[in-house]
Short mmCIF file of N, CA and C in Angstrom, two decimals:
data_model
loop_
_atom_site.label_atom_id
_atom_site.label_comp_id
_atom_site.label_asym_id
_atom_site.label_seq_id
_atom_site.Cartn_x
_atom_site.Cartn_y
_atom_site.Cartn_z
N HIS Z 9 -5.98 -2.28 -7.96
CA HIS Z 9 -6.57 -3.00 -6.85
C HIS Z 9 -6.45 -2.16 -5.59
N THR Z 10 -7.56 -1.93 -4.91
CA THR Z 10 -7.57 -1.09 -3.72
C THR Z 10 -7.35 -1.86 -2.44
N GLY Z 11 -7.42 -3.16 -2.50
CA GLY Z 11 -7.29 -3.96 -1.29
C GLY Z 11 -8.59 -4.06 -0.51
N ALA Z 12 -9.66 -3.50 -1.05
CA ALA Z 12 -10.94 -3.53 -0.35
C ALA Z 12 -11.54 -4.93 -0.38
N SER Z 13 -12.18 -5.30 0.71
CA SER Z 13 -12.92 -6.56 0.76
C SER Z 13 -14.36 -6.28 0.39
N LEU Z 14 -14.86 -7.02 -0.58
CA LEU Z 14 -16.23 -6.83 -1.05
C LEU Z 14 -17.02 -8.11 -0.89
N LEU Z 15 -18.31 -7.96 -0.68
CA LEU Z 15 -19.23 -9.09 -0.62
C LEU Z 15 -20.18 -8.95 -1.80
N PHE Z 16 -20.17 -9.93 -2.69
CA PHE Z 16 -21.03 -9.95 -3.88
C PHE Z 16 -22.18 -10.90 -3.62
N THR Z 17 -23.41 -10.39 -3.73
CA THR Z 17 -24.59 -11.20 -3.46
C THR Z 17 -25.53 -11.18 -4.66
N PRO Z 18 -25.56 -12.26 -5.47
CA PRO Z 18 -26.57 -12.35 -6.53
C PRO Z 18 -27.91 -12.72 -5.91
N HIS Z 19 -28.98 -12.17 -6.44
CA HIS Z 19 -30.31 -12.41 -5.86
C HIS Z 19 -31.09 -13.41 -6.70
N LEU Z 20 -31.67 -14.37 -6.04
CA LEU Z 20 -32.51 -15.36 -6.69
C LEU Z 20 -33.93 -14.81 -6.72
N ALA Z 21 -34.47 -14.70 -7.92
CA ALA Z 21 -35.82 -14.15 -8.08
C ALA Z 21 -36.53 -14.94 -9.18
N PRO Z 22 -37.86 -14.97 -9.16
CA PRO Z 22 -38.60 -15.70 -10.19
C PRO Z 22 -38.64 -14.92 -11.51
N MET Z 23 -37.54 -14.99 -12.27
CA MET Z 23 -37.48 -14.32 -13.57
C MET Z 23 -36.72 -15.22 -14.53
N ASN Z 24 -37.02 -15.10 -15.82
CA ASN Z 24 -36.42 -16.01 -16.79
C ASN Z 24 -35.09 -15.53 -17.35
N ARG Z 25 -34.72 -14.29 -17.11
CA ARG Z 25 -33.41 -13.79 -17.54
C ARG Z 25 -33.04 -12.57 -16.73
N GLY Z 26 -31.77 -12.33 -16.62
CA GLY Z 26 -31.28 -11.17 -15.90
C GLY Z 26 -30.61 -11.55 -14.59
N ILE Z 27 -29.73 -10.68 -14.16
CA ILE Z 27 -29.05 -10.84 -12.87
C ILE Z 27 -29.22 -9.56 -12.09
N LEU Z 28 -29.72 -9.69 -10.88
CA LEU Z 28 -29.72 -8.61 -9.90
C LEU Z 28 -28.68 -8.98 -8.86
N ALA Z 29 -27.83 -8.03 -8.52
CA ALA Z 29 -26.80 -8.32 -7.53
C ALA Z 29 -26.57 -7.08 -6.67
N THR Z 30 -26.14 -7.32 -5.44
CA THR Z 30 -25.77 -6.26 -4.53
C THR Z 30 -24.34 -6.51 -4.08
N ILE Z 31 -23.56 -5.46 -4.05
CA ILE Z 31 -22.17 -5.54 -3.62
C ILE Z 31 -22.02 -4.65 -2.40
N TYR Z 32 -21.43 -5.20 -1.35
CA TYR Z 32 -21.25 -4.48 -0.09
C TYR Z 32 -19.76 -4.31 0.18
N GLY Z 33 -19.38 -3.17 0.76
CA GLY Z 33 -18.00 -2.94 1.16
C GLY Z 33 -17.93 -1.95 2.30
N ARG Z 34 -16.85 -2.01 3.07
CA ARG Z 34 -16.63 -1.07 4.16
C ARG Z 34 -16.31 0.30 3.59
N ALA Z 35 -16.87 1.32 4.21
CA ALA Z 35 -16.65 2.70 3.76
C ALA Z 35 -15.37 3.26 4.35
N THR Z 36 -14.85 4.29 3.70
CA THR Z 36 -13.73 5.04 4.24
C THR Z 36 -14.27 6.33 4.85
N ALA Z 37 -13.43 7.04 5.57
CA ALA Z 37 -13.86 8.28 6.23
C ALA Z 37 -14.38 9.27 5.20
N GLY Z 38 -15.46 9.95 5.56
CA GLY Z 38 -16.02 10.98 4.70
C GLY Z 38 -16.93 10.47 3.60
N THR Z 39 -17.32 9.21 3.67
CA THR Z 39 -18.18 8.63 2.64
C THR Z 39 -19.62 9.10 2.81
N SER Z 40 -20.28 9.31 1.69
CA SER Z 40 -21.71 9.65 1.66
C SER Z 40 -22.27 9.03 0.38
N THR Z 41 -23.58 9.01 0.27
CA THR Z 41 -24.19 8.51 -0.97
C THR Z 41 -23.71 9.33 -2.16
N GLU Z 42 -23.57 10.64 -1.95
CA GLU Z 42 -23.11 11.50 -3.04
C GLU Z 42 -21.70 11.11 -3.49
N THR Z 43 -20.80 10.81 -2.55
CA THR Z 43 -19.44 10.43 -2.95
C THR Z 43 -19.42 9.06 -3.61
N VAL Z 44 -20.26 8.15 -3.16
CA VAL Z 44 -20.35 6.83 -3.79
C VAL Z 44 -20.79 7.00 -5.24
N MET Z 45 -21.82 7.80 -5.47
CA MET Z 45 -22.31 8.02 -6.83
C MET Z 45 -21.27 8.73 -7.70
N GLU Z 46 -20.56 9.67 -7.11
CA GLU Z 46 -19.51 10.37 -7.85
C GLU Z 46 -18.39 9.41 -8.28
N VAL Z 47 -18.00 8.51 -7.39
CA VAL Z 47 -16.96 7.52 -7.71
C VAL Z 47 -17.45 6.61 -8.84
N LEU Z 48 -18.70 6.14 -8.75
CA LEU Z 48 -19.24 5.28 -9.81
C LEU Z 48 -19.30 6.01 -11.14
N ARG Z 49 -19.78 7.25 -11.13
CA ARG Z 49 -19.89 8.01 -12.38
C ARG Z 49 -18.51 8.26 -13.00
N ASP Z 50 -17.54 8.58 -12.16
CA ASP Z 50 -16.18 8.80 -12.66
C ASP Z 50 -15.58 7.51 -13.21
N ALA Z 51 -15.77 6.41 -12.49
CA ALA Z 51 -15.18 5.12 -12.89
C ALA Z 51 -15.74 4.63 -14.23
N TYR Z 52 -17.00 4.92 -14.49
CA TYR Z 52 -17.65 4.39 -15.70
C TYR Z 52 -17.98 5.46 -16.73
N ALA Z 53 -17.39 6.64 -16.60
CA ALA Z 53 -17.69 7.75 -17.51
C ALA Z 53 -17.43 7.40 -18.97
N ASP Z 54 -16.43 6.60 -19.23
CA ASP Z 54 -16.08 6.25 -20.61
C ASP Z 54 -16.52 4.84 -20.99
N SER Z 55 -17.42 4.27 -20.22
CA SER Z 55 -17.90 2.91 -20.48
C SER Z 55 -19.27 2.97 -21.15
N PRO Z 56 -19.34 2.68 -22.45
CA PRO Z 56 -20.60 2.84 -23.17
C PRO Z 56 -21.69 1.87 -22.73
N PHE Z 57 -21.33 0.81 -22.04
CA PHE Z 57 -22.33 -0.19 -21.66
C PHE Z 57 -22.61 -0.22 -20.16
N VAL Z 58 -22.26 0.85 -19.45
CA VAL Z 58 -22.57 0.93 -18.03
C VAL Z 58 -23.36 2.21 -17.80
N VAL Z 59 -24.53 2.06 -17.20
CA VAL Z 59 -25.40 3.19 -16.88
C VAL Z 59 -25.41 3.36 -15.37
N VAL Z 60 -24.94 4.51 -14.90
CA VAL Z 60 -24.96 4.82 -13.48
C VAL Z 60 -26.10 5.81 -13.26
N SER Z 61 -27.00 5.47 -12.36
CA SER Z 61 -28.21 6.26 -12.16
C SER Z 61 -28.55 6.33 -10.68
N ASP Z 62 -29.30 7.36 -10.29
CA ASP Z 62 -29.80 7.45 -8.92
C ASP Z 62 -30.92 6.44 -8.68
N ARG Z 63 -31.53 5.97 -9.75
CA ARG Z 63 -32.65 5.02 -9.63
C ARG Z 63 -32.14 3.61 -9.36
N ILE Z 64 -32.96 2.82 -8.67
CA ILE Z 64 -32.64 1.42 -8.40
C ILE Z 64 -32.70 0.66 -9.73
N PRO Z 65 -31.66 -0.09 -10.09
CA PRO Z 65 -31.67 -0.81 -11.37
C PRO Z 65 -32.69 -1.95 -11.40
N SER Z 66 -33.16 -2.25 -12.60
CA SER Z 66 -34.09 -3.37 -12.76
C SER Z 66 -33.70 -4.18 -13.99
N THR Z 67 -33.97 -5.45 -13.95
CA THR Z 67 -33.67 -6.30 -15.10
C THR Z 67 -34.58 -5.97 -16.28
N LYS Z 68 -35.75 -5.41 -16.02
CA LYS Z 68 -36.65 -5.02 -17.10
C LYS Z 68 -35.98 -3.98 -18.00
N ALA Z 69 -35.24 -3.06 -17.40
CA ALA Z 69 -34.58 -2.00 -18.17
C ALA Z 69 -33.38 -2.51 -18.96
N THR Z 70 -32.79 -3.63 -18.55
CA THR Z 70 -31.60 -4.14 -19.23
C THR Z 70 -31.91 -5.29 -20.19
N GLN Z 71 -33.12 -5.81 -20.16
CA GLN Z 71 -33.46 -6.98 -20.98
C GLN Z 71 -33.20 -6.72 -22.45
N GLY Z 72 -32.40 -7.57 -23.07
CA GLY Z 72 -32.10 -7.46 -24.49
C GLY Z 72 -30.98 -6.48 -24.81
N SER Z 73 -30.34 -5.93 -23.80
CA SER Z 73 -29.26 -4.96 -24.05
C SER Z 73 -27.93 -5.48 -23.51
N ASN Z 74 -26.88 -4.82 -23.91
CA ASN Z 74 -25.53 -5.16 -23.45
C ASN Z 74 -25.10 -4.24 -22.30
N THR Z 75 -26.06 -3.60 -21.65
CA THR Z 75 -25.71 -2.66 -20.59
C THR Z 75 -25.87 -3.26 -19.21
N ALA Z 76 -25.07 -2.74 -18.31
CA ALA Z 76 -25.22 -3.02 -16.88
C ALA Z 76 -25.66 -1.71 -16.23
N HIS Z 77 -26.66 -1.77 -15.39
CA HIS Z 77 -27.15 -0.58 -14.69
C HIS Z 77 -26.70 -0.65 -13.24
N LEU Z 78 -26.20 0.47 -12.72
CA LEU Z 78 -25.68 0.53 -11.36
C LEU Z 78 -26.21 1.73 -10.61
N THR Z 79 -26.31 1.59 -9.30
CA THR Z 79 -26.51 2.72 -8.42
C THR Z 79 -25.78 2.41 -7.12
N GLY Z 80 -25.54 3.42 -6.33
CA GLY Z 80 -24.83 3.21 -5.08
C GLY Z 80 -25.44 3.99 -3.94
N ARG Z 81 -25.24 3.49 -2.76
CA ARG Z 81 -25.73 4.14 -1.54
C ARG Z 81 -24.69 3.97 -0.43
N TYR Z 82 -24.79 4.82 0.57
CA TYR Z 82 -23.98 4.68 1.77
C TYR Z 82 -24.92 4.52 2.95
N ASP Z 83 -24.74 3.46 3.72
CA ASP Z 83 -25.54 3.22 4.93
C ASP Z 83 -24.70 3.65 6.13
N GLU Z 84 -25.04 4.80 6.69
CA GLU Z 84 -24.25 5.32 7.81
C GLU Z 84 -24.43 4.51 9.09
N ARG Z 85 -25.53 3.79 9.21
CA ARG Z 85 -25.73 2.94 10.40
C ARG Z 85 -24.68 1.85 10.49
N THR Z 86 -24.35 1.26 9.33
CA THR Z 86 -23.42 0.13 9.31
C THR Z 86 -22.07 0.51 8.68
N ASP Z 87 -21.92 1.77 8.28
CA ASP Z 87 -20.70 2.26 7.64
C ASP Z 87 -20.36 1.40 6.42
N THR Z 88 -21.39 1.16 5.60
CA THR Z 88 -21.25 0.25 4.46
C THR Z 88 -21.61 0.96 3.16
N VAL Z 89 -20.78 0.73 2.14
CA VAL Z 89 -21.11 1.17 0.78
C VAL Z 89 -21.88 0.03 0.13
N ILE Z 90 -23.00 0.35 -0.52
CA ILE Z 90 -23.85 -0.64 -1.16
C ILE Z 90 -24.01 -0.26 -2.63
N VAL Z 91 -23.67 -1.18 -3.51
CA VAL Z 91 -23.86 -0.96 -4.95
C VAL Z 91 -24.86 -2.00 -5.45
N LEU Z 92 -25.91 -1.53 -6.11
CA LEU Z 92 -26.92 -2.41 -6.68
C LEU Z 92 -26.73 -2.44 -8.19
N SER Z 93 -26.88 -3.63 -8.78
CA SER Z 93 -26.64 -3.77 -10.22
C SER Z 93 -27.67 -4.68 -10.87
N ALA Z 94 -27.86 -4.46 -12.17
CA ALA Z 94 -28.74 -5.31 -12.98
C ALA Z 94 -28.13 -5.43 -14.36
N LEU Z 95 -28.24 -6.63 -14.94
CA LEU Z 95 -27.82 -6.83 -16.32
C LEU Z 95 -28.58 -8.01 -16.89
N ASP Z 96 -28.58 -8.09 -18.22
CA ASP Z 96 -29.21 -9.21 -18.91
C ASP Z 96 -28.14 -10.28 -19.10
N ASN Z 97 -28.24 -11.37 -18.39
CA ASN Z 97 -27.22 -12.42 -18.45
C ASN Z 97 -27.17 -13.13 -19.80
N LEU Z 98 -28.20 -12.99 -20.62
CA LEU Z 98 -28.19 -13.62 -21.93
C LEU Z 98 -27.57 -12.73 -23.00
N VAL Z 99 -27.31 -11.47 -22.66
CA VAL Z 99 -26.63 -10.57 -23.60
C VAL Z 99 -25.31 -10.14 -22.96
N LYS Z 100 -25.36 -9.25 -21.98
CA LYS Z 100 -24.14 -8.76 -21.35
C LYS Z 100 -23.36 -9.88 -20.69
N GLY Z 101 -24.04 -10.85 -20.16
CA GLY Z 101 -23.36 -11.92 -19.46
C GLY Z 101 -22.77 -12.99 -20.35
N THR Z 102 -23.11 -13.02 -21.64
CA THR Z 102 -22.61 -14.09 -22.50
C THR Z 102 -22.22 -13.56 -23.88
N ALA Z 103 -23.10 -13.69 -24.84
CA ALA Z 103 -22.78 -13.37 -26.23
C ALA Z 103 -22.40 -11.91 -26.42
N GLY Z 104 -23.08 -11.01 -25.76
CA GLY Z 104 -22.77 -9.59 -25.91
C GLY Z 104 -21.37 -9.26 -25.42
N GLN Z 105 -21.01 -9.85 -24.30
CA GLN Z 105 -19.67 -9.61 -23.77
C GLN Z 105 -18.61 -10.18 -24.70
N ALA Z 106 -18.88 -11.35 -25.27
CA ALA Z 106 -17.93 -11.96 -26.22
C ALA Z 106 -17.76 -11.08 -27.46
N LEU Z 107 -18.87 -10.55 -27.99
CA LEU Z 107 -18.80 -9.68 -29.17
C LEU Z 107 -18.08 -8.38 -28.84
N GLN Z 108 -18.33 -7.83 -27.66
CA GLN Z 108 -17.65 -6.61 -27.24
C GLN Z 108 -16.14 -6.84 -27.17
N CYS Z 109 -15.72 -7.96 -26.62
CA CYS Z 109 -14.28 -8.29 -26.55
C CYS Z 109 -13.70 -8.50 -27.94
N LEU Z 110 -14.44 -9.18 -28.82
CA LEU Z 110 -13.98 -9.39 -30.19
C LEU Z 110 -13.79 -8.06 -30.91
N ASN Z 111 -14.76 -7.16 -30.74
CA ASN Z 111 -14.66 -5.83 -31.35
C ASN Z 111 -13.37 -5.13 -30.90
N LEU Z 112 -13.10 -5.17 -29.61
CA LEU Z 112 -11.90 -4.52 -29.08
C LEU Z 112 -10.63 -5.17 -29.61
N MET Z 113 -10.61 -6.50 -29.63
CA MET Z 113 -9.43 -7.22 -30.10
C MET Z 113 -9.16 -6.97 -31.58
N ALA Z 114 -10.22 -6.80 -32.37
CA ALA Z 114 -10.09 -6.60 -33.81
C ALA Z 114 -9.90 -5.13 -34.19
N GLY Z 115 -9.94 -4.24 -33.19
CA GLY Z 115 -9.75 -2.83 -33.45
C GLY Z 115 -10.99 -2.09 -33.91
N PHE Z 116 -12.16 -2.73 -33.74
CA PHE Z 116 -13.43 -2.08 -34.10
C PHE Z 116 -13.95 -1.28 -32.92
N ASP Z 117 -14.94 -0.43 -33.20
CA ASP Z 117 -15.66 0.26 -32.13
C ASP Z 117 -16.30 -0.81 -31.25
N GLU Z 118 -16.07 -0.74 -29.94
CA GLU Z 118 -16.56 -1.80 -29.06
C GLU Z 118 -18.08 -1.92 -29.03
N THR Z 119 -18.80 -0.90 -29.49
CA THR Z 119 -20.26 -0.94 -29.47
C THR Z 119 -20.86 -1.55 -30.74
N LEU Z 120 -20.02 -1.86 -31.72
CA LEU Z 120 -20.49 -2.36 -33.01
C LEU Z 120 -21.35 -3.62 -32.86
N GLY Z 121 -22.61 -3.53 -33.32
CA GLY Z 121 -23.51 -4.68 -33.31
C GLY Z 121 -24.13 -5.00 -31.97
N LEU Z 122 -23.95 -4.12 -30.99
CA LEU Z 122 -24.46 -4.41 -29.65
C LEU Z 122 -25.52 -3.40 -29.23
N PRO Z 123 -26.64 -3.89 -28.71
CA PRO Z 123 -27.71 -2.98 -28.28
C PRO Z 123 -27.40 -2.32 -26.94
N ARG Z 124 -27.66 -1.01 -26.88
CA ARG Z 124 -27.48 -0.29 -25.61
C ARG Z 124 -28.80 -0.06 -24.89
N VAL Z 125 -29.89 -0.21 -25.61
CA VAL Z 125 -31.21 0.03 -25.03
C VAL Z 125 -31.93 -1.30 -24.90
N GLY Z 126 -32.60 -1.50 -23.76
CA GLY Z 126 -33.33 -2.73 -23.54
C GLY Z 126 -34.55 -2.86 -24.44
N LEU Z 127 -35.15 -4.04 -24.43
CA LEU Z 127 -36.33 -4.31 -25.25
C LEU Z 127 -37.58 -3.63 -24.73
N THR Z 128 -37.60 -3.34 -23.43
CA THR Z 128 -38.76 -2.70 -22.82
C THR Z 128 -38.31 -1.46 -22.08
N PRO Z 129 -39.17 -0.45 -22.00
CA PRO Z 129 -38.78 0.79 -21.31
C PRO Z 129 -38.70 0.61 -19.80
#
């Protein structure tokens, strides 16, 4: 725990599945978009179901998969770190997450039986 205060904002949009969310936090000295992306890539380097990309995440890319897509930016005007995320709440948010936890608890490969690629490109 870093002690950082974060603001989590889920977005309401006319879609039948998926969660888009933005997370805001105060930056530390020397922050840039490059450092935000480096921290995200390092934090999730060994996470098979997290995709960190320079592109803005979309629920279309995560639909039907157990992946969460993330990107990060630094807003120097407000000295704020901004992380944008997308996931399929019907897979990663529910059954997929339960199966992933079961796999880990049972000693199986955590990716067993879980899709990493969405239904649409």
